[in-house]
PDB file of C-alpha atoms in Angstrom:
ATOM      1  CA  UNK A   1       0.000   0.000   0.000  1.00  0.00           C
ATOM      2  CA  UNK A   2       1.107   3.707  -1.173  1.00  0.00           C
ATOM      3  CA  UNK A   3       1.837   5.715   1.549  1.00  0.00           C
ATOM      4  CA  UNK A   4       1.086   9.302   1.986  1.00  0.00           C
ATOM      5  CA  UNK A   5       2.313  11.352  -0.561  1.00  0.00           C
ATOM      6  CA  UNK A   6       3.187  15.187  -0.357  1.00  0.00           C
ATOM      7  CA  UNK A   7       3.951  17.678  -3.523  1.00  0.00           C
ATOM      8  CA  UNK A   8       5.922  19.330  -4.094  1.00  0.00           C
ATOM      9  CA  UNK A   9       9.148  18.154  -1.833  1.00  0.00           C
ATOM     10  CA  UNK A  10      10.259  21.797  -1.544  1.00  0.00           C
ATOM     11  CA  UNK A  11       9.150  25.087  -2.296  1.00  0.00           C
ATOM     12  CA  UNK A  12      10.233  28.319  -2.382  1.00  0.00           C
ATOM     13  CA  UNK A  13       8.347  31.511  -2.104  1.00  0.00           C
ATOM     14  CA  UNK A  14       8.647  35.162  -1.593  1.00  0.00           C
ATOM     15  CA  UNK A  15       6.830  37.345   1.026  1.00  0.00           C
ATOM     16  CA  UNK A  16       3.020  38.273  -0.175  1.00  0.00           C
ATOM     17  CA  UNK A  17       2.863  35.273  -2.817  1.00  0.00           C
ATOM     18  CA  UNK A  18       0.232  32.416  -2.270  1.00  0.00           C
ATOM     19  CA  UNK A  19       1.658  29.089  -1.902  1.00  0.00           C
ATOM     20  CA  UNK A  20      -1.236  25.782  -2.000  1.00  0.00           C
ATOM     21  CA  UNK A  21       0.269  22.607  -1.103  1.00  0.00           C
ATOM     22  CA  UNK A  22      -0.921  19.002  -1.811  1.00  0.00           C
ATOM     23  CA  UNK A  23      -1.352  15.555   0.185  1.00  0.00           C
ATOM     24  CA  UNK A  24      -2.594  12.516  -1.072  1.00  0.00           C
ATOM     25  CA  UNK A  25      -3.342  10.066   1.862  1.00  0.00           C
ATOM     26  CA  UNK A  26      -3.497   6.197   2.057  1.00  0.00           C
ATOM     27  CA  UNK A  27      -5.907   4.821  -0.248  1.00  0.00           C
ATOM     28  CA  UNK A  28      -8.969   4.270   2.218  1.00  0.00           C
ATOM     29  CA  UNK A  29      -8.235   6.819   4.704  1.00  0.00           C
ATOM     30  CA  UNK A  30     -10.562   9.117   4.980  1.00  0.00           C
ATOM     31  CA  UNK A  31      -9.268  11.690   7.494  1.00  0.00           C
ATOM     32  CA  UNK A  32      -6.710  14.158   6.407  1.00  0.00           C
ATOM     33  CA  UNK A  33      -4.494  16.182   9.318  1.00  0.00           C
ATOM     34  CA  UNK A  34      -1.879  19.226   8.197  1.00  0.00           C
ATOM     35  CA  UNK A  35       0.854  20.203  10.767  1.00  0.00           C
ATOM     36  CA  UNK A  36       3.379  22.705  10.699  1.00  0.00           C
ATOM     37  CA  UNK A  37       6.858  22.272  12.009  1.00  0.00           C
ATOM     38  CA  UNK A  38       9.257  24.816  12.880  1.00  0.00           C
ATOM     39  CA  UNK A  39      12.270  24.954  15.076  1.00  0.00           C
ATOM     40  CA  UNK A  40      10.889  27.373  17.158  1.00  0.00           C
ATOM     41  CA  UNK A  41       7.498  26.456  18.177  1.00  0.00           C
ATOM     42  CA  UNK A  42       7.719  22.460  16.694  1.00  0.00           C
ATOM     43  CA  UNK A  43       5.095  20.911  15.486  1.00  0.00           C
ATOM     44  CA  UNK A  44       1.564  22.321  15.392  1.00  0.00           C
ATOM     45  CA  UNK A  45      -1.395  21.859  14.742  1.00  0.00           C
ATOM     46  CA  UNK A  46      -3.381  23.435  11.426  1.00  0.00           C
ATOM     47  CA  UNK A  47      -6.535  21.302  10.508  1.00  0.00           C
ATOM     48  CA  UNK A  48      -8.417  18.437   9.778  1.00  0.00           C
ATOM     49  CA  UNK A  49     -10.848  17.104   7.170  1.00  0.00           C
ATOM     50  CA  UNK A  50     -13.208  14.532   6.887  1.00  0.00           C
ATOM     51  CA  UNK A  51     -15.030  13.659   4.036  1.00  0.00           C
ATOM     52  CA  UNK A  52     -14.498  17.189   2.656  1.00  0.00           C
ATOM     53  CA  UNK A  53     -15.791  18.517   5.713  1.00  0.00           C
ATOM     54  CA  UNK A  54     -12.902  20.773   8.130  1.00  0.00           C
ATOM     55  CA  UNK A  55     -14.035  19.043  11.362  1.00  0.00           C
ATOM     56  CA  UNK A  56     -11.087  20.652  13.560  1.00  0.00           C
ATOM     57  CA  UNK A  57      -8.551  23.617  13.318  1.00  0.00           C
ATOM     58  CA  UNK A  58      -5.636  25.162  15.274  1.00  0.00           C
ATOM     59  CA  UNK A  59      -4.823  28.234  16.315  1.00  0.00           C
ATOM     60  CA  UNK A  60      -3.501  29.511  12.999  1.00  0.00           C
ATOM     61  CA  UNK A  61      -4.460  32.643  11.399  1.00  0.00           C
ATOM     62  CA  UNK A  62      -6.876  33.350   8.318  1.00  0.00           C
ATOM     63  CA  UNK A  63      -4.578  33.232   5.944  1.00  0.00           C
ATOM     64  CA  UNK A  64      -4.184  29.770   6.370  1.00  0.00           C
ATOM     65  CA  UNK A  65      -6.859  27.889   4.815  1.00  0.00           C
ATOM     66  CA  UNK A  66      -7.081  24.143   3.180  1.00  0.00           C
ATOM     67  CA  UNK A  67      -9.879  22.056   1.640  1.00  0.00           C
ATOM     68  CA  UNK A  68     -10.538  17.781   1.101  1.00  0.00           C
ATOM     69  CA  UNK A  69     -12.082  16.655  -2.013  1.00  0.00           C
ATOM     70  CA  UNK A  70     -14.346  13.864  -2.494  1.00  0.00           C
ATOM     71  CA  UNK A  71     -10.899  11.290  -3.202  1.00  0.00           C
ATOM     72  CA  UNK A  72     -10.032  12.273   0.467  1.00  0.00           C
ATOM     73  CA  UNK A  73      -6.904  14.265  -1.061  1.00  0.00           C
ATOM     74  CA  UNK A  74      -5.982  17.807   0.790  1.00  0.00           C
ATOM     75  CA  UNK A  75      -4.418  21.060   0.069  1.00  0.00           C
ATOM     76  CA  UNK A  76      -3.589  23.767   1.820  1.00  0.00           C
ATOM     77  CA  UNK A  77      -3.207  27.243   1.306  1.00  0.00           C
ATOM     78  CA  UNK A  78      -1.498  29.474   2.849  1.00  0.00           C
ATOM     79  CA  UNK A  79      -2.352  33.383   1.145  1.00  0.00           C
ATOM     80  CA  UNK A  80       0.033  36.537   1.661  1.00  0.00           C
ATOM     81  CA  UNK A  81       3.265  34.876   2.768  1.00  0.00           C
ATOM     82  CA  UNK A  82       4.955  36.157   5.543  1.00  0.00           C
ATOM     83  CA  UNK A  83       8.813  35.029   6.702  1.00  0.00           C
ATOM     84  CA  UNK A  84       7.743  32.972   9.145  1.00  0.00           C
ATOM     85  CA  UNK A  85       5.538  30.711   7.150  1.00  0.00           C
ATOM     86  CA  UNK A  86       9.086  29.224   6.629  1.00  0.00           C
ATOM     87  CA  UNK A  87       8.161  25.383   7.632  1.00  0.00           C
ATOM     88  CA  UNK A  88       8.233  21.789   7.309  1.00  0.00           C
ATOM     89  CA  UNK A  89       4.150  21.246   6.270  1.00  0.00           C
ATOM     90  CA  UNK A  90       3.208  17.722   7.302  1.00  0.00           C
ATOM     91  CA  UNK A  91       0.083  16.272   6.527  1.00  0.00           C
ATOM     92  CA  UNK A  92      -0.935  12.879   8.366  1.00  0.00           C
ATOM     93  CA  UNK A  93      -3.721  10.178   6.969  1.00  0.00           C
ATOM     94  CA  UNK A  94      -5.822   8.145   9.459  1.00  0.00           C
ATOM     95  CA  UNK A  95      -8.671   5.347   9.005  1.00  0.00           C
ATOM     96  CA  UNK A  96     -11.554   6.215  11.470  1.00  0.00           C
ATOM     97  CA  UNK A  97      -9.518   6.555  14.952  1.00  0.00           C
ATOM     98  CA  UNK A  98      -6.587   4.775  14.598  1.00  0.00           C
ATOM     99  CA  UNK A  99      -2.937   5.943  13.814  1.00  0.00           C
ATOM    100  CA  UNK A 100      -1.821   8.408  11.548  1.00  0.00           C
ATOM    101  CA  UNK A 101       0.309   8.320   9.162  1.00  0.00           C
ATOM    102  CA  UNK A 102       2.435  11.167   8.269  1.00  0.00           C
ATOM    103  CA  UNK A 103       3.850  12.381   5.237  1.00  0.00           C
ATOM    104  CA  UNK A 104       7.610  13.721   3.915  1.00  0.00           C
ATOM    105  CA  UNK A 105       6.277  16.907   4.350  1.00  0.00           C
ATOM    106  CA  UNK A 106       6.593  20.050   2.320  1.00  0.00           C
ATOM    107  CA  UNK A 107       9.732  22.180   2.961  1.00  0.00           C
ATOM    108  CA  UNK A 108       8.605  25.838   2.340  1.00  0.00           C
ATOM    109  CA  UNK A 109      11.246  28.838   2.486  1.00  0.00           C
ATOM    110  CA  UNK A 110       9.755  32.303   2.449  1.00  0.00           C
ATOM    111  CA  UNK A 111      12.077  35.274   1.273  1.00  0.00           C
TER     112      UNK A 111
ATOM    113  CA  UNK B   1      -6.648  21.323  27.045  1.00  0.00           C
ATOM    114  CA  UNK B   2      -3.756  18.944  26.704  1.00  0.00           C
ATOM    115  CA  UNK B   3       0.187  19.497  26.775  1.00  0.00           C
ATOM    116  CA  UNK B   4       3.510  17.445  26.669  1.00  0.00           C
ATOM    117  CA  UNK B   5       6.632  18.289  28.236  1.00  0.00           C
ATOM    118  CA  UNK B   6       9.507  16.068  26.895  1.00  0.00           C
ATOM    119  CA  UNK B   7      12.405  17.031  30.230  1.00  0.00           C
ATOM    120  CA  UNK B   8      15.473  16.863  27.739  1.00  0.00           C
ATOM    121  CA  UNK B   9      15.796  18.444  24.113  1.00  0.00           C
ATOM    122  CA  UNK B  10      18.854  16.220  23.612  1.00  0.00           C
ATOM    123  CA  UNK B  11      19.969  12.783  24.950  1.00  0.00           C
ATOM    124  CA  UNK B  12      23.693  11.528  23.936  1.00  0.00           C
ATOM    125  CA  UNK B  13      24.744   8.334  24.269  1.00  0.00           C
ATOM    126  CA  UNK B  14      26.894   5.759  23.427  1.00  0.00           C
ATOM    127  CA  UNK B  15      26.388   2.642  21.573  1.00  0.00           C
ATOM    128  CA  UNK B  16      24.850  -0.585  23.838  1.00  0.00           C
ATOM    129  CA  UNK B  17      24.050   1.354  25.979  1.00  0.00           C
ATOM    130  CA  UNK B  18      20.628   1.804  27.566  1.00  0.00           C
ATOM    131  CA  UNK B  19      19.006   5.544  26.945  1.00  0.00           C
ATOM    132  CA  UNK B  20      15.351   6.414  28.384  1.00  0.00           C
ATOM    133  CA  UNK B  21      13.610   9.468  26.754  1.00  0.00           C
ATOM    134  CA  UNK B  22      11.213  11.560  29.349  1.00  0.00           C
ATOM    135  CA  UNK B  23       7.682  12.762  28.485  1.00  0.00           C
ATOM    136  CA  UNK B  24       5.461  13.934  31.115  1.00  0.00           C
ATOM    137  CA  UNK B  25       1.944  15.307  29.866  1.00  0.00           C
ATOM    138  CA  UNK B  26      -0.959  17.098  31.300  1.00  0.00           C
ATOM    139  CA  UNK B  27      -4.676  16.908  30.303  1.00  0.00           C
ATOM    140  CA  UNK B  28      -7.948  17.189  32.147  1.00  0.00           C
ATOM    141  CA  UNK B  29      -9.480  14.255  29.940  1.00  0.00           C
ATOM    142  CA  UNK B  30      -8.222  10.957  28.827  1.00  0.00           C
ATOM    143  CA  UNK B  31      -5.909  10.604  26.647  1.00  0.00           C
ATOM    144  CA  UNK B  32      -3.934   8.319  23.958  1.00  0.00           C
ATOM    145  CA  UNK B  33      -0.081   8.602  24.215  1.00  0.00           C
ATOM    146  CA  UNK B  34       2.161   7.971  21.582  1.00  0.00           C
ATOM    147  CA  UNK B  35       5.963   8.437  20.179  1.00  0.00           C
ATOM    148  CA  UNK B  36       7.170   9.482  17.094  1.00  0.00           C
ATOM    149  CA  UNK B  37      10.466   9.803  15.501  1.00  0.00           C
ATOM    150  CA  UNK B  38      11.835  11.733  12.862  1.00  0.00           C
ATOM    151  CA  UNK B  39      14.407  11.421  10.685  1.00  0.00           C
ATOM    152  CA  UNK B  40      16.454  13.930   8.863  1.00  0.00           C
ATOM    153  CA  UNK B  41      14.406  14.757   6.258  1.00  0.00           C
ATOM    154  CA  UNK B  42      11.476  12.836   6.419  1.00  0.00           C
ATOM    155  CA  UNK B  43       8.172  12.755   7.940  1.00  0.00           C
ATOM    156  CA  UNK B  44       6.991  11.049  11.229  1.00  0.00           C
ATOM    157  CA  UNK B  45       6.980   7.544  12.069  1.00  0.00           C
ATOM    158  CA  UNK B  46       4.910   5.724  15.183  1.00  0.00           C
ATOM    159  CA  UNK B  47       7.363   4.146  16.838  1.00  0.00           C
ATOM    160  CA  UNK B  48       4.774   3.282  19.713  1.00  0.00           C
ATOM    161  CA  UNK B  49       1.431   3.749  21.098  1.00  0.00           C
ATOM    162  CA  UNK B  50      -0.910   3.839  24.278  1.00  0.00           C
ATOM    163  CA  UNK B  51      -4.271   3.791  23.899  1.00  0.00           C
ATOM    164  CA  UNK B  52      -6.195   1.193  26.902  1.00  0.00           C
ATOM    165  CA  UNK B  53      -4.692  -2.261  28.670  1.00  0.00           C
ATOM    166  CA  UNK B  54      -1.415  -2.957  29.744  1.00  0.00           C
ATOM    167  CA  UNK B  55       0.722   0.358  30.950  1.00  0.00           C
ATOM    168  CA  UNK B  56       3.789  -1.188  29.545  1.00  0.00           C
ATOM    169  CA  UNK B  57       3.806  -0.870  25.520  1.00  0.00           C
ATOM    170  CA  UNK B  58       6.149  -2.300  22.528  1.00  0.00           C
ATOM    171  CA  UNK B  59       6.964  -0.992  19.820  1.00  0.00           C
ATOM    172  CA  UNK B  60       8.970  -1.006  17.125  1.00  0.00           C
ATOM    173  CA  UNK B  61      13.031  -1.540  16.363  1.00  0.00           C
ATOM    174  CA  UNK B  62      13.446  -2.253  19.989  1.00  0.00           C
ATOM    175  CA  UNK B  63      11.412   0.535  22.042  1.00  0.00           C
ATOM    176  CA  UNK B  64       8.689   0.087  24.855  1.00  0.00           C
ATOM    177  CA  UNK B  65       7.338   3.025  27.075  1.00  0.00           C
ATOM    178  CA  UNK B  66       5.199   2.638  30.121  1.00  0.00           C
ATOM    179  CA  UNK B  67       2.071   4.979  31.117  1.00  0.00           C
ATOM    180  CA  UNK B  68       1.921   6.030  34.828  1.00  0.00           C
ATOM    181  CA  UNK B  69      -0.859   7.369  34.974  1.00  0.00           C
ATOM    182  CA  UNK B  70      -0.204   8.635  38.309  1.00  0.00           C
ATOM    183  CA  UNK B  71       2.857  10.734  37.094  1.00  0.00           C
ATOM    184  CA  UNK B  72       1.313  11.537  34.186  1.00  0.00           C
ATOM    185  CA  UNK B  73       4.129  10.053  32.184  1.00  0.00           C
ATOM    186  CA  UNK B  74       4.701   8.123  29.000  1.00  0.00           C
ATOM    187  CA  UNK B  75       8.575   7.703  29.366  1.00  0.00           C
ATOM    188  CA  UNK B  76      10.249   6.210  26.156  1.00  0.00           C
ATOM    189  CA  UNK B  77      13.117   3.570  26.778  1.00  0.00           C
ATOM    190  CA  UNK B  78      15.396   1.079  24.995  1.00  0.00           C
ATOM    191  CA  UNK B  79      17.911  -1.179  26.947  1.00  0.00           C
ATOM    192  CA  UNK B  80      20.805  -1.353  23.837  1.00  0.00           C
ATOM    193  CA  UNK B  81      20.851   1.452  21.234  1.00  0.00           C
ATOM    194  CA  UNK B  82      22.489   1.631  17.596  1.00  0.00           C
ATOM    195  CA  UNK B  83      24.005   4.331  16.450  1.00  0.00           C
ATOM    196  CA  UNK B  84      20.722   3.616  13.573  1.00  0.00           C
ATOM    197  CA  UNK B  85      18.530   5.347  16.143  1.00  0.00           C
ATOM    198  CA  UNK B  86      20.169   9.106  16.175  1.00  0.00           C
ATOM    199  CA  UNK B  87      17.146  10.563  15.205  1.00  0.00           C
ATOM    200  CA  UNK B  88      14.188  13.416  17.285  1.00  0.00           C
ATOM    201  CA  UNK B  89      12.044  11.945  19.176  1.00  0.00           C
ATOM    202  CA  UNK B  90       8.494  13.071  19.548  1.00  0.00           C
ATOM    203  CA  UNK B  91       6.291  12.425  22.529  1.00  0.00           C
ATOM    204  CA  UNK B  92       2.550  13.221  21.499  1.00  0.00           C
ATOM    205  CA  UNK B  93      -1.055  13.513  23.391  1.00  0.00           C
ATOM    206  CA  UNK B  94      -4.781  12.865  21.483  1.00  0.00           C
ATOM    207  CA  UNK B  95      -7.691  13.389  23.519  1.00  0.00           C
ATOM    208  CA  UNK B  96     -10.042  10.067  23.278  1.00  0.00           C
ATOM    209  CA  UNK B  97     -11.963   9.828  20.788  1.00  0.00           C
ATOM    210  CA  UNK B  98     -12.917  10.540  17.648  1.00  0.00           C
ATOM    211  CA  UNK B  99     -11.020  13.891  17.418  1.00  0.00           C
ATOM    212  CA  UNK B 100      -7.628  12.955  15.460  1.00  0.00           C
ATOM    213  CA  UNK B 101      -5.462  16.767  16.738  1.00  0.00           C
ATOM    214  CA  UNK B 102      -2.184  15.528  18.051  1.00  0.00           C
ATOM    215  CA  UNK B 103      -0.609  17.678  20.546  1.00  0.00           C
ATOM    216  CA  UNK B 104       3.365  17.401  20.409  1.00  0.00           C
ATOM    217  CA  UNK B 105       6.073  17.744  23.016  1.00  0.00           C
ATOM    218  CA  UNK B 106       9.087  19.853  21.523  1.00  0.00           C
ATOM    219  CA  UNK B 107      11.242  16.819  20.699  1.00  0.00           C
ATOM    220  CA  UNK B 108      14.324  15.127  22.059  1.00  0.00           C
ATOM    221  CA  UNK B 109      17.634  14.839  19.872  1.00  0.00           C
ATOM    222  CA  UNK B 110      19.414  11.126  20.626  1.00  0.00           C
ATOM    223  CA  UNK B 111      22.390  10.613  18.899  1.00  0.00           C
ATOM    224  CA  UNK B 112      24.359   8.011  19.615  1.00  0.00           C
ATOM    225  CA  UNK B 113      28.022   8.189  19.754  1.00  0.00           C
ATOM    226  CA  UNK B 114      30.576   5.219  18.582  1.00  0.00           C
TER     227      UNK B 114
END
């Protein structure tokens, strides 16, 4: 079984672009989680989707935003980049309530 | 709310030798526990989990971890490590339940030295 897949690898942007990132999770899995890792405040959490639905979020601001479609695949958008949007992205699959399985992640540089 | 304190951000040691990793964790409802680790470039992977049953848990390439409930901790250990196993270690909280957010502790860095 494919495991969950996260384009592109890397990414960079400058300040005030629009950056929209993609995860495909494990064929089945129907939840979809996004985290974003930095060395300063680690790993947080963004959002999660359901069947297309955003059934949780983090404390993130506005600008962050994502959506599922009806495959169960995510992206997330992040609008008006600012420096410290620099990050690891990581988006995680699960089945119902079990584990989840995380992605490589996205590595996104701001300048 | 739910938090994770993981006592050391990084752990040397040398090869063979036994290393325990320390997560403590506070929440006012129950919880799952689990570990992660990370390695350079790549994404998470479970390395163990604690979700009902038996406090003391195995997991995989050698590590267990044991819930106290009492102490609220979920300490990681492994009685012979490989230099393989330099990698961050995550200690994470999930409140019970259908709710899949993941609360993280700020990592510990084990490398192990020849």
């Amino acid at each position: 079984k494919a495991g969950v897949t996260q384009t592109p690898r890397y990414l960079i942007k400058t300040r005030g672009q629009q950056v929209t990132l993609s995860c495909s999770p494990i064929s089945g899995h129907r939840s979809v989680s996004w985290y974003q890792q930095t060395p300063g405040q680690g790993l947080q959490f963004l959002f999660e989707y359901f069947s297309e639905t955003q059934r949780n979020k983090g404390n993130f601001p506005g600008r962050f935003s994502g959506r599922q479609f009806s495959n169960s695949r995510s992206e997330m958008n992040v609008s008006t980049l600012e420096l410290g949007d620099s990050a690891l992205y990581l988006c995680a699959s699960s089945f119902q309530d079990g584990e989840q399985f995380f992605g490589p992640g996205t590595r996104l540089t701001v300048l | 709310a739910q938090s994770v304190t993981q006592l050391d951000s990084q752990v040397p040691v040398f090869e063979e030798a036994p290393v325990e990793l320390r997560c403590n964790y506070s929440s006012s409802v129950s919880v799952y526990l689990f570990w992660y680790v990370q390695y350079p470039n790549q994404g998470l992977q479970l390395l163990l989990k604690y979700l009902s049953g038996s406090t003391l848990v195995k997991g995989i390439n050698g590590f267990e971890a044991e819930f106290n409930k009492s102490q609220t901790s979920f300490h990681l250990r492994k009685p012979s490590v490989h230099i393989s196993d330099t990698a961050e270690y995550f200690c994470a909280v999930k409140r019970s339940g259908s709710a899949r957010q993941l609360t993280f502790g700020s990592g510990t860095q084990l490398t192990v030295l020849p």
